[in-house]
CSV table of C-alpha atoms and ligand atoms in Angstrom, one decimal:
chain,number,residue,atom,x,y,z
A,44,MET,CA,0.1,0.0,0.2
A,45,TYR,CA,0.9,3.4,-0.8
A,46,GLN,CA,0.2,6.7,1.0
A,47,VAL,CA,-1.5,9.8,-0.8
A,48,ILE,CA,-1.4,12.8,0.2
A,49,LEU,CA,-2.8,16.6,-0.4
A,50,TYR,CA,-2.1,19.5,1.6
A,51,TYR,CA,-1.6,23.3,1.4
A,52,ASN,CA,-0.4,26.2,3.8
A,53,PHE,CA,-0.9,29.9,3.1
A,54,GLN,CA,2.6,31.1,4.3
A,55,PRO,CA,4.2,33.6,2.9
A,56,ILE,CA,7.5,32.4,1.1
A,57,GLU,CA,10.1,34.9,0.7
A,58,ASP,CA,12.0,33.7,-2.3
A,59,PRO,CA,10.0,30.6,-4.0
A,60,GLU,CA,12.4,30.5,-6.7
A,61,ARG,CA,15.1,28.9,-3.7
A,62,PHE,CA,12.1,27.5,-1.5
A,63,CYS,CA,11.7,25.3,-5.2
A,64,LYS,CA,14.9,24.0,-5.7
A,65,ALA,CA,15.5,23.1,-2.3
A,66,HIS,CA,11.8,21.8,-2.0
A,67,LYS,CA,12.3,19.2,-5.1
A,68,LYS,CA,15.8,18.3,-4.3
A,69,PHE,CA,14.4,16.6,-1.4
A,70,CYS,CA,11.5,15.5,-2.5
A,71,LYS,CA,13.7,13.6,-5.6
A,72,GLU,CA,16.3,12.4,-2.7
A,73,ILE,CA,13.3,10.3,-1.3
A,74,GLY,CA,11.9,9.2,-4.5
A,75,LEU,CA,8.4,11.1,-3.6
A,76,MET,CA,5.6,11.5,-6.9
A,77,GLY,CA,3.6,13.9,-7.3
A,78,ARG,CA,2.5,17.5,-8.1
A,79,ILE,CA,3.9,20.6,-5.6
A,80,TYR,CA,3.4,23.8,-6.3
A,81,ILE,CA,5.2,27.0,-4.6
A,82,SER,CA,4.3,31.1,-5.3
A,83,GLU,CA,5.0,34.0,-2.6
A,84,GLU,CA,1.6,32.9,-1.1
A,85,GLY,CA,2.5,29.5,0.1
A,86,LEU,CA,2.4,25.9,-0.7
A,87,ASN,CA,0.0,23.2,-2.1
A,88,GLY,CA,0.8,20.4,-3.1
A,89,THR,CA,-0.4,16.4,-3.6
A,90,ALA,CA,1.9,13.4,-3.9
A,91,ALA,CA,2.4,9.8,-2.8
A,92,GLY,CA,5.1,7.3,-1.7
A,93,THR,CA,5.6,4.0,0.5
A,94,ASP,CA,4.8,4.9,4.2
A,95,GLN,CA,8.7,6.0,5.0
A,96,GLN,CA,8.9,8.2,2.3
A,97,ILE,CA,6.0,9.8,3.0
A,98,GLU,CA,6.6,10.1,7.2
A,99,GLU,CA,9.9,11.7,5.6
A,100,TYR,CA,8.3,14.2,3.7
A,101,LYS,CA,5.8,15.7,6.2
A,102,ASN,CA,8.3,15.9,8.4
A,103,TYR,CA,10.8,17.7,5.8
A,104,VAL,CA,7.8,20.3,5.3
A,105,TRP,CA,6.7,20.8,9.4
A,106,SER,CA,10.7,21.9,10.1
A,107,LEU,CA,10.7,24.5,7.5
A,108,PRO,CA,10.2,27.6,9.4
A,109,GLY,CA,6.8,28.5,9.6
A,110,PHE,CA,4.8,25.3,7.6
A,111,ASP,CA,4.8,23.1,10.8
A,112,ASP,CA,1.3,23.8,11.6
A,113,THR,CA,0.9,22.0,7.6
A,114,GLU,CA,-2.1,20.0,7.9
A,115,PHE,CA,-2.0,16.8,5.6
A,116,LYS,CA,-5.0,14.8,3.9
A,117,GLN,CA,-4.0,10.9,3.9
A,118,GLU,CA,-5.3,8.2,1.9
A,119,GLU,CA,-4.2,4.7,0.7
A,120,SER,CA,-3.8,3.4,-3.0
A,121,ASP,CA,-2.3,0.5,-4.1
A,122,TYR,CA,-0.3,2.0,-6.7
A,123,ILE,CA,1.3,5.6,-7.3
A,124,PRO,CA,-1.3,7.6,-9.1
A,125,PHE,CA,1.1,10.1,-9.9
A,126,PRO,CA,3.9,9.4,-13.1
A,127,ARG,CA,6.4,12.1,-12.3
A,128,LEU,CA,7.4,14.6,-10.0
A,129,THR,CA,6.9,18.2,-10.4
A,130,CYS,CA,7.9,20.9,-8.4
A,131,LYS,CA,7.1,24.2,-9.7
A,132,VAL,CA,7.0,28.4,-8.9
A,133,ARG,CA,3.7,29.5,-9.9
A,134,GLU,CA,2.1,33.1,-9.5
A,135,GLU,CA,-0.9,31.6,-7.2
A,136,ILE,CA,-0.6,28.0,-5.1
A,137,VAL,CA,-4.6,27.9,-6.1
A,138,ALA,CA,-5.1,30.5,-9.2
A,139,LEU,CA,-8.3,32.4,-8.6
A,140,HIS,CA,-7.0,35.5,-10.8
A,141,VAL,CA,-8.2,38.1,-8.4
A,142,ASP,CA,-5.7,40.7,-6.4
A,143,ASP,CA,-5.0,40.8,-2.8
A,144,VAL,CA,-7.1,38.1,-1.4
A,145,ASN,CA,-6.2,37.2,2.1
A,146,PRO,CA,-6.9,33.8,3.7
A,147,GLU,CA,-6.3,34.9,6.9
A,148,ASN,CA,-9.9,36.9,5.7
A,149,GLY,CA,-11.5,34.0,5.5
A,150,GLY,CA,-14.7,32.0,6.3
A,151,LYS,CA,-15.0,30.7,9.6
A,152,TYR,CA,-14.4,26.9,9.7
A,153,LEU,CA,-16.6,24.0,10.0
A,154,GLU,CA,-15.6,21.0,11.0
A,155,PRO,CA,-16.8,17.6,9.6
A,156,GLU,CA,-18.6,17.1,12.7
A,157,ASP,CA,-20.2,20.5,12.8
A,158,TRP,CA,-21.0,20.8,9.1
A,159,ARG,CA,-22.8,17.8,9.5
A,160,ARG,CA,-24.8,19.4,12.6
A,161,VAL,CA,-25.6,22.0,10.4
A,162,MET,CA,-26.9,19.7,7.5
A,163,GLU,CA,-29.0,18.0,9.8
A,164,GLN,CA,-30.6,20.6,12.0
A,165,GLU,CA,-30.4,23.9,9.9
A,166,ASP,CA,-32.5,24.6,6.9
A,167,ASP,CA,-31.6,28.1,6.4
A,168,TYR,CA,-28.3,28.3,4.6
A,169,VAL,CA,-27.2,28.4,0.8
A,170,MET,CA,-24.4,25.9,0.6
A,171,ILE,CA,-22.1,26.1,-2.6
A,172,ASP,CA,-19.7,23.7,-4.3
A,173,VAL,CA,-16.2,25.5,-4.6
A,174,ARG,CA,-15.6,23.4,-7.5
A,175,ASN,CA,-15.3,22.9,-11.3
A,176,ASN,CA,-18.1,21.4,-13.1
A,177,TYR,CA,-16.7,18.5,-13.9
A,178,GLU,CA,-16.4,17.3,-10.3
A,179,SER,CA,-19.0,18.5,-8.7
A,180,LYS,CA,-21.6,16.3,-11.5
A,181,ILE,CA,-19.9,13.1,-10.1
A,182,GLY,CA,-20.3,13.8,-6.7
A,183,HIS,CA,-21.8,16.9,-4.3
A,184,PHE,CA,-23.7,16.9,-0.7
A,185,GLU,CA,-27.3,17.3,-0.5
A,186,GLY,CA,-28.8,20.2,-1.8
A,187,ALA,CA,-25.5,21.7,-2.5
A,188,ILE,CA,-25.5,24.6,-5.6
A,189,GLN,CA,-23.4,23.1,-8.7
A,190,PRO,CA,-22.2,26.1,-10.3
A,191,ASP,CA,-21.4,25.3,-13.7
A,192,VAL,CA,-18.1,26.6,-14.3
A,193,GLU,CA,-14.8,25.1,-15.7
A,194,ASN,CA,-12.2,26.6,-13.7
A,195,PHE,CA,-11.9,28.3,-10.6
A,196,TYR,CA,-11.2,31.1,-11.7
A,197,ASP,CA,-14.2,31.8,-13.1
A,198,PHE,CA,-15.5,31.7,-9.6
A,199,PRO,CA,-16.0,35.3,-9.1
A,200,GLN,CA,-17.9,36.1,-12.3
A,201,TRP,CA,-20.2,33.0,-11.2
A,202,LEU,CA,-20.6,34.9,-8.0
A,203,GLN,CA,-21.5,38.8,-9.7
A,204,GLU,CA,-24.2,36.6,-11.4
A,205,ALA,CA,-25.7,33.7,-8.9
A,206,ASP,CA,-28.2,36.1,-7.1
A,207,ILE,CA,-27.2,34.5,-3.4
A,208,PRO,CA,-28.9,36.8,-0.8
A,209,LYS,CA,-26.0,38.9,1.1
A,210,ASN,CA,-27.8,37.9,4.6
A,211,LYS,CA,-28.1,34.0,4.0
A,212,LYS,CA,-26.2,31.8,5.8
A,213,VAL,CA,-23.3,30.5,3.3
A,214,LEU,CA,-21.6,27.1,3.4
A,215,MET,CA,-18.9,26.3,1.0
A,216,TYR,CA,-16.3,23.0,0.7
A,217,CYS,CA,-14.4,21.6,-2.1
A,218,THR,CA,-11.6,18.8,-1.6
A,219,GLY,CA,-9.4,19.9,0.6
A,220,GLY,CA,-10.5,23.4,1.4
A,221,ILE,CA,-7.7,25.1,-0.1
A,222,ARG,CA,-10.4,26.7,-3.0
A,223,CYS,CA,-12.3,27.5,-0.2
A,224,GLU,CA,-9.7,29.4,1.4
A,225,LYS,CA,-9.6,32.3,-1.4
A,226,PHE,CA,-13.3,31.9,-2.3
A,227,SER,CA,-14.5,32.7,1.1
A,228,VAL,CA,-12.1,36.3,1.4
A,229,LEU,CA,-13.7,36.9,-1.8
A,230,MET,CA,-17.5,36.9,-0.7
A,231,LYS,CA,-16.4,38.5,2.5
A,232,GLU,CA,-15.4,41.3,0.7
A,233,GLU,CA,-18.2,41.3,-1.7
A,234,GLY,CA,-20.5,41.3,1.5
A,235,TRP,CA,-21.7,38.5,2.6
A,236,GLU,CA,-21.3,38.4,6.7
A,237,ASP,CA,-22.0,34.6,7.6
A,238,VAL,CA,-19.4,32.8,5.3
A,239,ASN,CA,-18.5,28.9,6.3
A,240,GLN,CA,-15.6,26.7,4.9
A,241,LEU,CA,-15.9,23.1,5.6
A,242,HIS,CA,-12.2,22.7,7.3
A,243,GLY,CA,-10.2,20.0,5.6
A,244,GLY,CA,-13.0,19.5,2.5
A,245,ILE,CA,-14.4,16.8,1.2
A,246,LEU,CA,-11.8,14.1,1.9
A,247,ARG,CA,-11.4,15.1,5.5
A,248,TYR,CA,-15.0,14.8,6.0
A,249,ALA,CA,-15.2,11.7,4.1
A,250,HIS,CA,-12.8,10.0,6.9
A,251,GLU,CA,-14.1,11.6,10.0
A,252,GLN,CA,-18.0,11.6,9.1
A,253,GLY,CA,-18.5,8.5,6.4
A,254,GLY,CA,-19.4,10.8,3.8
A,255,LYS,CA,-22.6,11.5,4.8
A,256,HIS,CA,-24.9,13.8,3.4
A,257,PHE,CA,-22.6,13.4,0.2
A,258,LYS,CA,-23.8,11.7,-3.0
A,259,GLY,CA,-21.8,10.0,-5.2
A,260,LYS,CA,-18.1,10.1,-5.5
A,261,CYS,CA,-15.1,12.6,-5.0
A,262,PHE,CA,-13.4,13.8,-8.6
A,263,VAL,CA,-9.5,14.1,-7.3
A,264,PHE,CA,-6.1,15.4,-9.2
A,265,ASP,CA,-4.0,12.8,-10.4
A,266,ASP,CA,-4.5,9.3,-12.1
A,267,ARG,CA,-7.2,7.7,-9.5
A,268,LEU,CA,-9.5,10.6,-10.9
A,269,VAL,CA,-12.7,9.4,-9.0
A,270,VAL,CA,-12.4,8.2,-5.2
A,271,PRO,CA,-15.6,7.0,-3.1
A,272,VAL,CA,-16.6,9.2,-0.3
A,273,ASN,CA,-19.2,7.4,1.6
A,274,PRO,CA,-19.1,3.8,1.3
A,275,GLN,CA,-22.7,3.2,2.4
A,276,ASP,CA,-23.6,4.5,-1.1
A,277,LEU,CA,-21.8,3.8,-3.6
A,278,SER,CA,-24.3,4.6,-6.5
A,279,PRO,CA,-23.2,7.0,-9.3
A,280,ILE,CA,-25.4,10.0,-9.9
A,281,ALA,CA,-24.3,10.8,-13.5
A,282,ARG,CA,-24.7,8.5,-16.4
A,283,CYS,CA,-21.8,7.0,-18.9
A,284,GLU,CA,-22.0,9.5,-22.2
A,285,ILE,CA,-21.3,6.5,-24.4
A,286,THR,CA,-24.5,4.1,-23.0
A,287,GLY,CA,-26.6,6.6,-20.9
A,288,LYS,CA,-26.5,3.8,-18.3
A,289,PRO,CA,-25.6,4.8,-15.0
A,290,ALA,CA,-22.1,5.6,-14.0
A,291,ASP,CA,-19.2,8.4,-12.4
A,292,THR,CA,-15.8,6.5,-13.5
A,293,TYR,CA,-14.6,9.2,-16.1
A,294,ILE,CA,-11.4,8.3,-18.3
A,295,ASN,CA,-9.6,10.8,-21.0
A,296,CYS,CA,-10.5,10.1,-24.4
A,297,ALA,CA,-8.2,7.9,-26.3
A,298,ASN,CA,-7.7,9.9,-29.0
A,299,MET,CA,-4.8,12.1,-28.1
A,300,GLU,CA,-5.4,14.8,-30.2
A,301,CYS,CA,-8.7,15.1,-28.2
A,302,ASN,CA,-8.2,13.9,-24.9
A,303,LYS,CA,-11.5,14.7,-23.5
A,304,LEU,CA,-12.2,13.9,-19.4
A,305,PHE,CA,-15.7,12.3,-20.1
A,306,VAL,CA,-17.9,9.9,-17.9
A,307,CYS,CA,-17.9,6.4,-19.2
A,308,SER,CA,-18.8,3.3,-18.0
A,309,GLU,CA,-16.2,0.0,-18.3
A,310,GLU,CA,-18.8,-1.1,-21.5
A,311,GLY,CA,-18.9,2.3,-23.2
A,312,ALA,CA,-15.4,2.6,-22.9
A,313,ARG,CA,-15.0,-0.9,-24.6
A,314,GLN,CA,-17.9,-0.5,-26.7
A,315,MET,CA,-15.8,2.8,-27.9
A,316,GLU,CA,-12.6,1.8,-27.4
A,317,GLY,CA,-11.9,4.2,-24.7
A,318,CYS,CA,-12.9,7.1,-27.3
A,319,CYS,CA,-16.0,9.9,-26.8
A,320,THR,CA,-17.1,9.9,-30.2
A,321,GLU,CA,-17.0,7.9,-33.1
A,322,GLU,CA,-14.9,10.1,-34.9
A,323,CYS,CA,-11.7,9.8,-32.0
A,324,ARG,CA,-12.5,6.8,-32.6
A,325,GLN,CA,-11.4,6.7,-36.1
A,326,SER,CA,-8.5,9.0,-35.0
A,327,GLU,CA,-5.0,8.1,-36.3
A,328,TYR,CA,-3.8,9.6,-32.9
A,329,LYS,CA,-5.7,7.2,-30.9
A,330,ARG,CA,-3.8,5.4,-28.2
A,331,PRO,CA,-4.0,1.7,-27.4
A,332,PHE,CA,-6.7,1.4,-24.4
A,333,ASP,CA,-6.8,-0.9,-22.3
A,334,PRO,CA,-10.3,-1.5,-20.2
A,335,GLU,CA,-8.9,-4.3,-17.9
A,336,ASN,CA,-6.2,-1.6,-16.3
A,337,ALA,CA,-8.1,1.8,-16.9
A,338,PHE,CA,-11.3,0.3,-14.9
A,339,ARG,CA,-9.1,-2.0,-12.4
A,340,PRO,CA,-8.7,0.9,-9.7
A,341,PHE,CA,-12.4,1.4,-9.9
A,342,ARG,CA,-13.9,-2.1,-9.5
A,343,LYS,CA,-11.4,-2.3,-6.9
A,344,TRP,CA,-13.8,0.3,-4.5
A,345,TYR,CA,-16.6,-2.3,-4.8
A,346,ASN,CA,-14.5,-4.8,-3.4
A,347,TYR,CA,-13.3,-3.0,-1.1
A,348,PHE,CA,-16.1,-2.1,0.5
A,349,GLY,CA,-17.4,-5.8,-0.3
A,350,GLU,CA,-19.8,-5.2,-2.9
A,351,GLU,CA,-19.9,-6.5,-6.4
A,352,PHE,CA,-19.0,-4.2,-9.2
A,353,LYS,CA,-22.2,-4.1,-11.2
A,354,GLU,CA,-24.4,-1.3,-13.0
A,355,ARG,CA,-26.3,0.5,-10.6
A,356,GLU,CA,-29.5,2.7,-10.2
A,357,VAL,CA,-28.8,6.2,-10.5
A,358,SER,CA,-29.6,8.0,-7.2
A,359,ALA,CA,-32.1,10.4,-7.3
A,360,ALA,CA,-31.1,12.5,-4.8
A,361,LYS,CA,-29.7,15.9,-6.0
B,1800,LIG,ZN1,-12.5,12.2,-28.2
């Protein structure tokens, strides 16, 4: 088994280039794989390795001045879901493209158990899924608004048009919490007062509250693409774009010129050889597609939770 970690820390870094160089050197030395971004505003990463590699890396991060409070979300995986190590300096560690957004002025943290309590005991709130449309499509909290945006930096524009009353209690969540750190600042600056964010995001909530009230699964930005959240309810909430049957597994179109990310069942993938359209299937840039390999990790969810991998009804809950 390997460990997959997800983490961020908004901690000003004076010389990102230098910080990045040292960081990359350390990661290479211990053989860590993943994607790490560094900017003047802090550190954001997702990485995978053996228990020992991950322990060493966490200790390294905690040893950096100002980073001793870094929180890691951690999951097990039976393979390393990254092809390489990327460690880069970027303008922002998560790109909202809005100046002067300081996470210190962000929304109030709701710990997973408080989040669940609010969902179970209150009803006068607006819940916003602060992720892209292809993420919320396959999984979201009950009752959440799912903005139809393709990038995080489209959220400011979406907010302008969303018509959310300023006196409403706002609950927001994302995968691991980093997007809420910025979007909650923006909402407060724009006049919403009671802004709350799920601390640690869906992934921590899944660990601590078993994914209760979450429908479908969670999109992740590594080779796994989709991970289960609620072991009590593995029903897909989306449909295969080829067969129209219930599915929530994503693949990238096997036509390398297209590479579109789309919801596709194993049956649909076999039928179209991993392509999103007949046109793509005919393309000379089609790479070999091995359904056995592509769907093995997905099939494992069901085995893991002691259920059979089979077609399921699309859950009616929205
Ligand atoms: Zn295609």
